[in-house]
mmCIF file of C-alpha atoms in Angstrom:
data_model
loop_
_atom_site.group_PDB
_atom_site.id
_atom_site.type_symbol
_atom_site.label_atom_id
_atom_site.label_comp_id
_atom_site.label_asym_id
_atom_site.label_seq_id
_atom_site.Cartn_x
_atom_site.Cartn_y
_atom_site.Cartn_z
ATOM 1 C CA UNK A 1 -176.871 -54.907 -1.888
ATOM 2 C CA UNK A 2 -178.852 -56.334 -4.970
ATOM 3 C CA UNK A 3 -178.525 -60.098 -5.490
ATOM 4 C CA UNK A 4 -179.453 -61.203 -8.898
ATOM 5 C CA UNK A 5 -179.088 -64.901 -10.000
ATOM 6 C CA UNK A 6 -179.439 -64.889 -13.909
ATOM 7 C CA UNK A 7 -178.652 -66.766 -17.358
ATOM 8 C CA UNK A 8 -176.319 -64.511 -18.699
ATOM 9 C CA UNK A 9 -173.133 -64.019 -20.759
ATOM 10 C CA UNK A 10 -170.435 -61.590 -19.460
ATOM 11 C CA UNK A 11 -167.770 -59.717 -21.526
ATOM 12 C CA UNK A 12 -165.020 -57.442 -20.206
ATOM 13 C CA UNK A 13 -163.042 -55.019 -23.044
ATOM 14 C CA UNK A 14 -160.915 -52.467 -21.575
ATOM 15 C CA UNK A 15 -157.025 -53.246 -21.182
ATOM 16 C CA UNK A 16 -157.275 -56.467 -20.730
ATOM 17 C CA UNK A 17 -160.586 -58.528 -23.013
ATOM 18 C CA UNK A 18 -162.593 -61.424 -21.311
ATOM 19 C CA UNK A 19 -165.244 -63.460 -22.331
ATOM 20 C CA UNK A 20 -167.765 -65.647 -20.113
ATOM 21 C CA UNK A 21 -170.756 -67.738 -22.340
ATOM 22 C CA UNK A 22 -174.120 -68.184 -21.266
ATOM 23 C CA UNK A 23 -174.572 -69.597 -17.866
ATOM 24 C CA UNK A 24 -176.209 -69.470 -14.790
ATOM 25 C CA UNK A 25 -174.301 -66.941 -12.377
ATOM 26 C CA UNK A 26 -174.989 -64.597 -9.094
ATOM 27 C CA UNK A 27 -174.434 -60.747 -10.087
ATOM 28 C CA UNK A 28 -173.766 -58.822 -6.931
ATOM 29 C CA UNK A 29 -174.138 -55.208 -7.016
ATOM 30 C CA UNK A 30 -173.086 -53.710 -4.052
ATOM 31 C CA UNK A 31 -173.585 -50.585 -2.113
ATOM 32 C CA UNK A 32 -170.033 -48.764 -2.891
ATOM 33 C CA UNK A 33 -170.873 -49.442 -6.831
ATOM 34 C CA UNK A 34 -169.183 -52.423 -7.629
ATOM 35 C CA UNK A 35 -170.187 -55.354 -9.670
ATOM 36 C CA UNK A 36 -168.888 -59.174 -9.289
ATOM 37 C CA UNK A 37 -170.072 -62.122 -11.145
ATOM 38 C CA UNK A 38 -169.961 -65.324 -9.310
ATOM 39 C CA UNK A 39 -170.431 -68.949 -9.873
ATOM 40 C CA UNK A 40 -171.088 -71.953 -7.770
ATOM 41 C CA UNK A 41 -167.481 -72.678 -7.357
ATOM 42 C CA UNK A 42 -164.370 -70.931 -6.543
ATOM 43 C CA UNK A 43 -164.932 -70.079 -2.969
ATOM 44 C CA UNK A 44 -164.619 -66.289 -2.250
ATOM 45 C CA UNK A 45 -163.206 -65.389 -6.050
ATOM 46 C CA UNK A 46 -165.667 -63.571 -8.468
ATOM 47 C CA UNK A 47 -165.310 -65.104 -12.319
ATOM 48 C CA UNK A 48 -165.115 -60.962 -13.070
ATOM 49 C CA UNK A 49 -165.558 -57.558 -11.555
ATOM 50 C CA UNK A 50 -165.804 -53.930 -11.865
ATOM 51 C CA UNK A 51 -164.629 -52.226 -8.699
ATOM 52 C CA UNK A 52 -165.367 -48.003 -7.871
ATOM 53 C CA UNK A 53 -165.857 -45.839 -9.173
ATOM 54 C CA UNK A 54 -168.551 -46.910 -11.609
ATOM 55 C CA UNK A 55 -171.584 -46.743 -13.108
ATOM 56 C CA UNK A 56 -174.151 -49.963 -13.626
ATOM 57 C CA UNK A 57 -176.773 -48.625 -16.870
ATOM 58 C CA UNK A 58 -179.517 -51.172 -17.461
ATOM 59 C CA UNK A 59 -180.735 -51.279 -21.071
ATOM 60 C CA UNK A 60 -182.897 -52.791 -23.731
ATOM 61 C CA UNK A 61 -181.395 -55.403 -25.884
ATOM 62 C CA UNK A 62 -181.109 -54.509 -29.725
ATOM 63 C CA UNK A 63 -182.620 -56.690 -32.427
ATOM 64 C CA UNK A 64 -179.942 -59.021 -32.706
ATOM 65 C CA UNK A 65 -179.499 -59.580 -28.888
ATOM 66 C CA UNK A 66 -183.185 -60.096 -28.496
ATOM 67 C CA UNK A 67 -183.135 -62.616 -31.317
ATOM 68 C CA UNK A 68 -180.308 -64.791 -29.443
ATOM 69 C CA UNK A 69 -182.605 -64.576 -26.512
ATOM 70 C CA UNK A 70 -181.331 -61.556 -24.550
ATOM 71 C CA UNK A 71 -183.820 -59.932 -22.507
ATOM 72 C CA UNK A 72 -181.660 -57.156 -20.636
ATOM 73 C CA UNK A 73 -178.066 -55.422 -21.276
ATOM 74 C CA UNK A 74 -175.985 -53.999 -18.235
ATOM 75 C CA UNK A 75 -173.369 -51.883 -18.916
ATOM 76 C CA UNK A 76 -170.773 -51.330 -16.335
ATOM 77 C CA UNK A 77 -168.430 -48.481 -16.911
ATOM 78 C CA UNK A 78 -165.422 -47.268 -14.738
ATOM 79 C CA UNK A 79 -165.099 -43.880 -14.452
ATOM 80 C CA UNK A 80 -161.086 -43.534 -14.333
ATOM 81 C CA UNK A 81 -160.474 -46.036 -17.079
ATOM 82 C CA UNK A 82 -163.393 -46.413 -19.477
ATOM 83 C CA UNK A 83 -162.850 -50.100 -19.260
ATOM 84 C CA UNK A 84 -166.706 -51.437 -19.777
ATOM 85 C CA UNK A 85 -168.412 -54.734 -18.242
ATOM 86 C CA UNK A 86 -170.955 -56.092 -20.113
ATOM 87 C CA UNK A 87 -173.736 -58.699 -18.813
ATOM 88 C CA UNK A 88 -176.460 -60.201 -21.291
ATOM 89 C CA UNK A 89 -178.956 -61.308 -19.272
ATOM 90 C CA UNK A 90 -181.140 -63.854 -20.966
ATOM 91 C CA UNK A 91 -183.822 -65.449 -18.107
ATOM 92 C CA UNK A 92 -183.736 -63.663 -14.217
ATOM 93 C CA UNK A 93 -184.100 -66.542 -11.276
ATOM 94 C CA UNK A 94 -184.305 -64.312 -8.441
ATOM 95 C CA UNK A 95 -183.375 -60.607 -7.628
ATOM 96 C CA UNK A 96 -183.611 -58.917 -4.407
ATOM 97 C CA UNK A 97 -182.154 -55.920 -2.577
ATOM 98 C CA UNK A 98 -180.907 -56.105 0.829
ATOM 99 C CA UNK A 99 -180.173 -52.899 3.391
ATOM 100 C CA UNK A 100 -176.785 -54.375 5.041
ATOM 101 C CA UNK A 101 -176.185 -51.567 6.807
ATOM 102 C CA UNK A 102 -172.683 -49.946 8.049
ATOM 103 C CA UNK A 103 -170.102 -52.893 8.844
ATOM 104 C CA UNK A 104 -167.832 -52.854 11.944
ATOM 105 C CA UNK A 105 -165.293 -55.063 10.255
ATOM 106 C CA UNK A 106 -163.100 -58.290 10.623
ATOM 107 C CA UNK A 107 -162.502 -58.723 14.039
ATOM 108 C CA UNK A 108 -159.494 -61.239 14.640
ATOM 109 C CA UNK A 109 -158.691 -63.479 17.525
ATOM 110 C CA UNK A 110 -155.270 -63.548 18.306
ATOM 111 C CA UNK A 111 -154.191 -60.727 17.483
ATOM 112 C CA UNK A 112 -151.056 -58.887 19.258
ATOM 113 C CA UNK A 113 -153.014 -56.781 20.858
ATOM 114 C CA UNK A 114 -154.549 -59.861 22.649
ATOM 115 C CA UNK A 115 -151.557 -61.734 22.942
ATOM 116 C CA UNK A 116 -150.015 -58.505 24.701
ATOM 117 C CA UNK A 117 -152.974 -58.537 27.700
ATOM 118 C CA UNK A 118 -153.021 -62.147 27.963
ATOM 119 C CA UNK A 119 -148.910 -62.199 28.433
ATOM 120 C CA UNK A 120 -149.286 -59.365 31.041
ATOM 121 C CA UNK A 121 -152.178 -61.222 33.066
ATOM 122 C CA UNK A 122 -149.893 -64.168 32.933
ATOM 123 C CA UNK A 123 -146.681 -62.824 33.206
ATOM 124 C CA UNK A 124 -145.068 -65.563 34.958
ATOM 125 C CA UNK A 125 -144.900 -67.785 31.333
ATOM 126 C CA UNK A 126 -141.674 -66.183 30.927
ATOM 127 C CA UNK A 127 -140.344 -67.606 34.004
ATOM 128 C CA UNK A 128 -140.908 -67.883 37.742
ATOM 129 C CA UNK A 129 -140.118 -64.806 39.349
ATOM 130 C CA UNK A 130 -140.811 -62.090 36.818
ATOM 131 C CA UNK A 131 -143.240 -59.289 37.555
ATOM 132 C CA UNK A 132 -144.962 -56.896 35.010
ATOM 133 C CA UNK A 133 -143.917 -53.143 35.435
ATOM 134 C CA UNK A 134 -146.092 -51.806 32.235
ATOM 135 C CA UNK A 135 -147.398 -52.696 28.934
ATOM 136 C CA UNK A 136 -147.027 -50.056 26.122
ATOM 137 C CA UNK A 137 -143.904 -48.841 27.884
ATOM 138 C CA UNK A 138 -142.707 -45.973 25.361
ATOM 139 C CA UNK A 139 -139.260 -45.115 24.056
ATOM 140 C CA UNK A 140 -138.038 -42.444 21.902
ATOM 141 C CA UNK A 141 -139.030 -44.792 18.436
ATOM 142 C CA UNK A 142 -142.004 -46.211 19.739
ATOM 143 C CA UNK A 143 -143.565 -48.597 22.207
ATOM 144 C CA UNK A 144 -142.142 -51.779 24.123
ATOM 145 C CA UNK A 145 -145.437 -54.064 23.967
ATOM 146 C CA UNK A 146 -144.053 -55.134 27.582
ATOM 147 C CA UNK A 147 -141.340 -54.008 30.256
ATOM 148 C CA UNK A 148 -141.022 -56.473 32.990
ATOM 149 C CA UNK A 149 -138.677 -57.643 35.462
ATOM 150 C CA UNK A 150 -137.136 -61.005 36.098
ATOM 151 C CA UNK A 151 -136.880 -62.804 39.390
ATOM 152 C CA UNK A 152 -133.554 -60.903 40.002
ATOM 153 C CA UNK A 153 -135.212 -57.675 39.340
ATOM 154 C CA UNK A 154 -133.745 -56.707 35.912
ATOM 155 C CA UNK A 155 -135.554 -55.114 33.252
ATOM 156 C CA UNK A 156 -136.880 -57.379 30.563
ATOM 157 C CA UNK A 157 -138.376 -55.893 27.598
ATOM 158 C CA UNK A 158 -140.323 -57.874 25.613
ATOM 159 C CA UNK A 159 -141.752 -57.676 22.066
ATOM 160 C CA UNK A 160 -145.153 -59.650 20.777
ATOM 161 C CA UNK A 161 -145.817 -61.155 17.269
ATOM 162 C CA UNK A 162 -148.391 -63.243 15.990
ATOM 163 C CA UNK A 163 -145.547 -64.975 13.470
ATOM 164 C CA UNK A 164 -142.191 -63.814 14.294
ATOM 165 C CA UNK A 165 -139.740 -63.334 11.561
ATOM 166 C CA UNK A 166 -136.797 -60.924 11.529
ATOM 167 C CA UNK A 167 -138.100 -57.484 11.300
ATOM 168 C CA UNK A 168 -139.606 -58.282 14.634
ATOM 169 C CA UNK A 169 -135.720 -59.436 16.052
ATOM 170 C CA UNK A 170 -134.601 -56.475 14.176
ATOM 171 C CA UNK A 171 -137.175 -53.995 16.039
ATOM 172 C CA UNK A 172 -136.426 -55.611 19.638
ATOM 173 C CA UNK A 173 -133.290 -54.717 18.853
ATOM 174 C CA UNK A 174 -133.644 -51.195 17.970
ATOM 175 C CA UNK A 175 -135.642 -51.312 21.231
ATOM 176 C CA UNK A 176 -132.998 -52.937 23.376
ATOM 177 C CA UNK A 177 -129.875 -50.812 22.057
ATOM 178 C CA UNK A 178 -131.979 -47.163 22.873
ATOM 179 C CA UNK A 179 -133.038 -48.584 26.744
ATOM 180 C CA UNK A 180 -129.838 -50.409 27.483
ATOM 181 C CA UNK A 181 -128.552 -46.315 27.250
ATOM 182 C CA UNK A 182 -130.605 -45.293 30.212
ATOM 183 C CA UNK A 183 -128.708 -45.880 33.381
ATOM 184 C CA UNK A 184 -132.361 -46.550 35.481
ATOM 185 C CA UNK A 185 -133.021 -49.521 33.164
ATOM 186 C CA UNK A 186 -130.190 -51.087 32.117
ATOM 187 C CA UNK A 187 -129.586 -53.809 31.368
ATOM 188 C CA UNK A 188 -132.067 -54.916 29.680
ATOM 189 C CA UNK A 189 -132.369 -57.834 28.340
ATOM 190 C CA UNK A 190 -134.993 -59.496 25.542
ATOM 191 C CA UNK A 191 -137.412 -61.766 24.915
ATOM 192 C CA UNK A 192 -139.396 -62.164 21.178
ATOM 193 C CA UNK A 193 -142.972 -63.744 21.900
ATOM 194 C CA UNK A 194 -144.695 -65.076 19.306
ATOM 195 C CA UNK A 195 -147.018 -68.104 18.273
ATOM 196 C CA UNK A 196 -144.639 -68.850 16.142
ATOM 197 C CA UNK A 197 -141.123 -68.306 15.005
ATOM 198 C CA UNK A 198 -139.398 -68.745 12.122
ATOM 199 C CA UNK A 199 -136.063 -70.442 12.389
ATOM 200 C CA UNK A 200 -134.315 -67.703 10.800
ATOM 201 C CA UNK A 201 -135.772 -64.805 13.552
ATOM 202 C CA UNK A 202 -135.052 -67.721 16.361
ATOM 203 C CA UNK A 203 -131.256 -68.195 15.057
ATOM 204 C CA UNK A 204 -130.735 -64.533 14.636
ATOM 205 C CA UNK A 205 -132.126 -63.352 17.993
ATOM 206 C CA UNK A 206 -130.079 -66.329 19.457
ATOM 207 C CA UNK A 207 -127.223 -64.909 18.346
ATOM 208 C CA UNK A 208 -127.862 -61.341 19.723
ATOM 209 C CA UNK A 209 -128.648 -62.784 23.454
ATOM 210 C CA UNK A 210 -132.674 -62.617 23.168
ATOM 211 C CA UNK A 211 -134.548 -65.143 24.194
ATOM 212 C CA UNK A 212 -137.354 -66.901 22.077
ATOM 213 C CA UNK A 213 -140.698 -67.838 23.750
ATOM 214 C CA UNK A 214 -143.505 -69.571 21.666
ATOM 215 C CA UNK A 215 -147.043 -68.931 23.357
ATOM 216 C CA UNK A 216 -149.596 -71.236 23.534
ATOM 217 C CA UNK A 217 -152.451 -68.792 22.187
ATOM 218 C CA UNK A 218 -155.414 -70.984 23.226
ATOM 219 C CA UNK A 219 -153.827 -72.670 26.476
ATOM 220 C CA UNK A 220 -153.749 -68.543 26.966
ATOM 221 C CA UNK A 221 -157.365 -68.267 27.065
ATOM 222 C CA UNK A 222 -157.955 -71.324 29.043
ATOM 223 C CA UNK A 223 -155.760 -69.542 32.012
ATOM 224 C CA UNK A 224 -155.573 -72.863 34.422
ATOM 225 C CA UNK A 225 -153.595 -74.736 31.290
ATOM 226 C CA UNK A 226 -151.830 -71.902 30.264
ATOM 227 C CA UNK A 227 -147.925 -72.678 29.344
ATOM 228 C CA UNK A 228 -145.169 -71.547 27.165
ATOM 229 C CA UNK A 229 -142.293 -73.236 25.478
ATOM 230 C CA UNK A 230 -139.107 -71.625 25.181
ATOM 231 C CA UNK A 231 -136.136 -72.322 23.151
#
């Protein structure tokens, strides 16, 4: 990655035209091609861009750029659309190149899959009795995130979201219907897990007999604290 901090002017002409006077920016050029021009505010958001495929061509400025004080002229092309991003640099601050290397990627806490082993270590949030049989238990249209039993020994199948809305009622349903048909399961009955619920998933799973637990994510990972609240 090449980090240059410049006086410059930016234009953009393709389908859309955009025009950014002289000012002291960052220009990122990055390993997969792209260009983005940033300033010293708007968080994350570049003031412009070129994404891949394209192709950054550094060249002299011509008598009239020179004579407003342009020292260098990058010309950004895509490939697919011709559209063309044009920087006038007038004074460089600082430019250096950086080897970043290949990047695992975002790693997120919380996600389901971590809700799902922290619910099956701790099985007993649902209620007192209830044992874990399986995570990942796997009907014909996919997997249960968690079959369990209750303290009378019925099946329980239960489905995790971060934020529950309806699709995820909708899927435990799909889920319960199919295992509520085999005779060495049923009945089943459900419970939709999330750290949160929206009030129309909660009303609607209400009304189809599942039950709605909210989970205390980081009481989770404390383990002595841990606790649920269900409604």
């Amino acid at each position: 990655m090449r980090l240059v901090i410049a006086r410059c002017s930016v234009d953009y002409a393709g389908r859309l035209s955009a025009h950014l006077p002289l000012a002291t920016r960052l220009l990122m050029v990055k390993g997969d091609g792209s260009l983005l021009v940033h300033s010293d505010g708007g968080s994350y958001k570049p003031l412009n861009w070129m994404s891949p495929p394209c192709t950054l061509q550094a060249a002299e400025p011509d008598d009239d750029q020179r004579a407003a004080g342009v020292t260098e002229v990058w010309k950004v092309t895509h490939a697919k659309t011709a559209d063309q991003l044009v920087v006038s640099i007038h004074e460089v601050l600082h430019d250096s190149a950086h080897e970043l290397g290949v990047d695992p990627g975002l790693v997120k806490d919380g996600v389901e899959s971590h809700l799902q082993k922290l619910l099956a270590e701790q099985i007993d949030l649902l209620g007192e009795g209830y044992r874990l049989v399986r995570r990942e238990y796997m009907t014909a249209i996919g997997p249960v995130d968690i079959l369990a039993t209750d303290a009378s020994g019925r099946s329980v199948a239960v489905e995790l979201k971060r934020r529950g809305d309806i699709d995820g009622v909708e899927q435990l349903t799909r889920y319960l219907e199919l295992m509520n048909r085999d005779p060495l399961l049923a009945p089943v009955t459900g419970v939709f897990a999330a750290q949160e619920i929206k009030p129309q998933a909660r009303t609607l799973a209400e009304d189809r007999g599942i039950r709605c637990v909210v989970l205390d994510y980081d009481a989770m990972k404390g383990v002595e604290s841990g606790h649920a609240r269900l409604f």
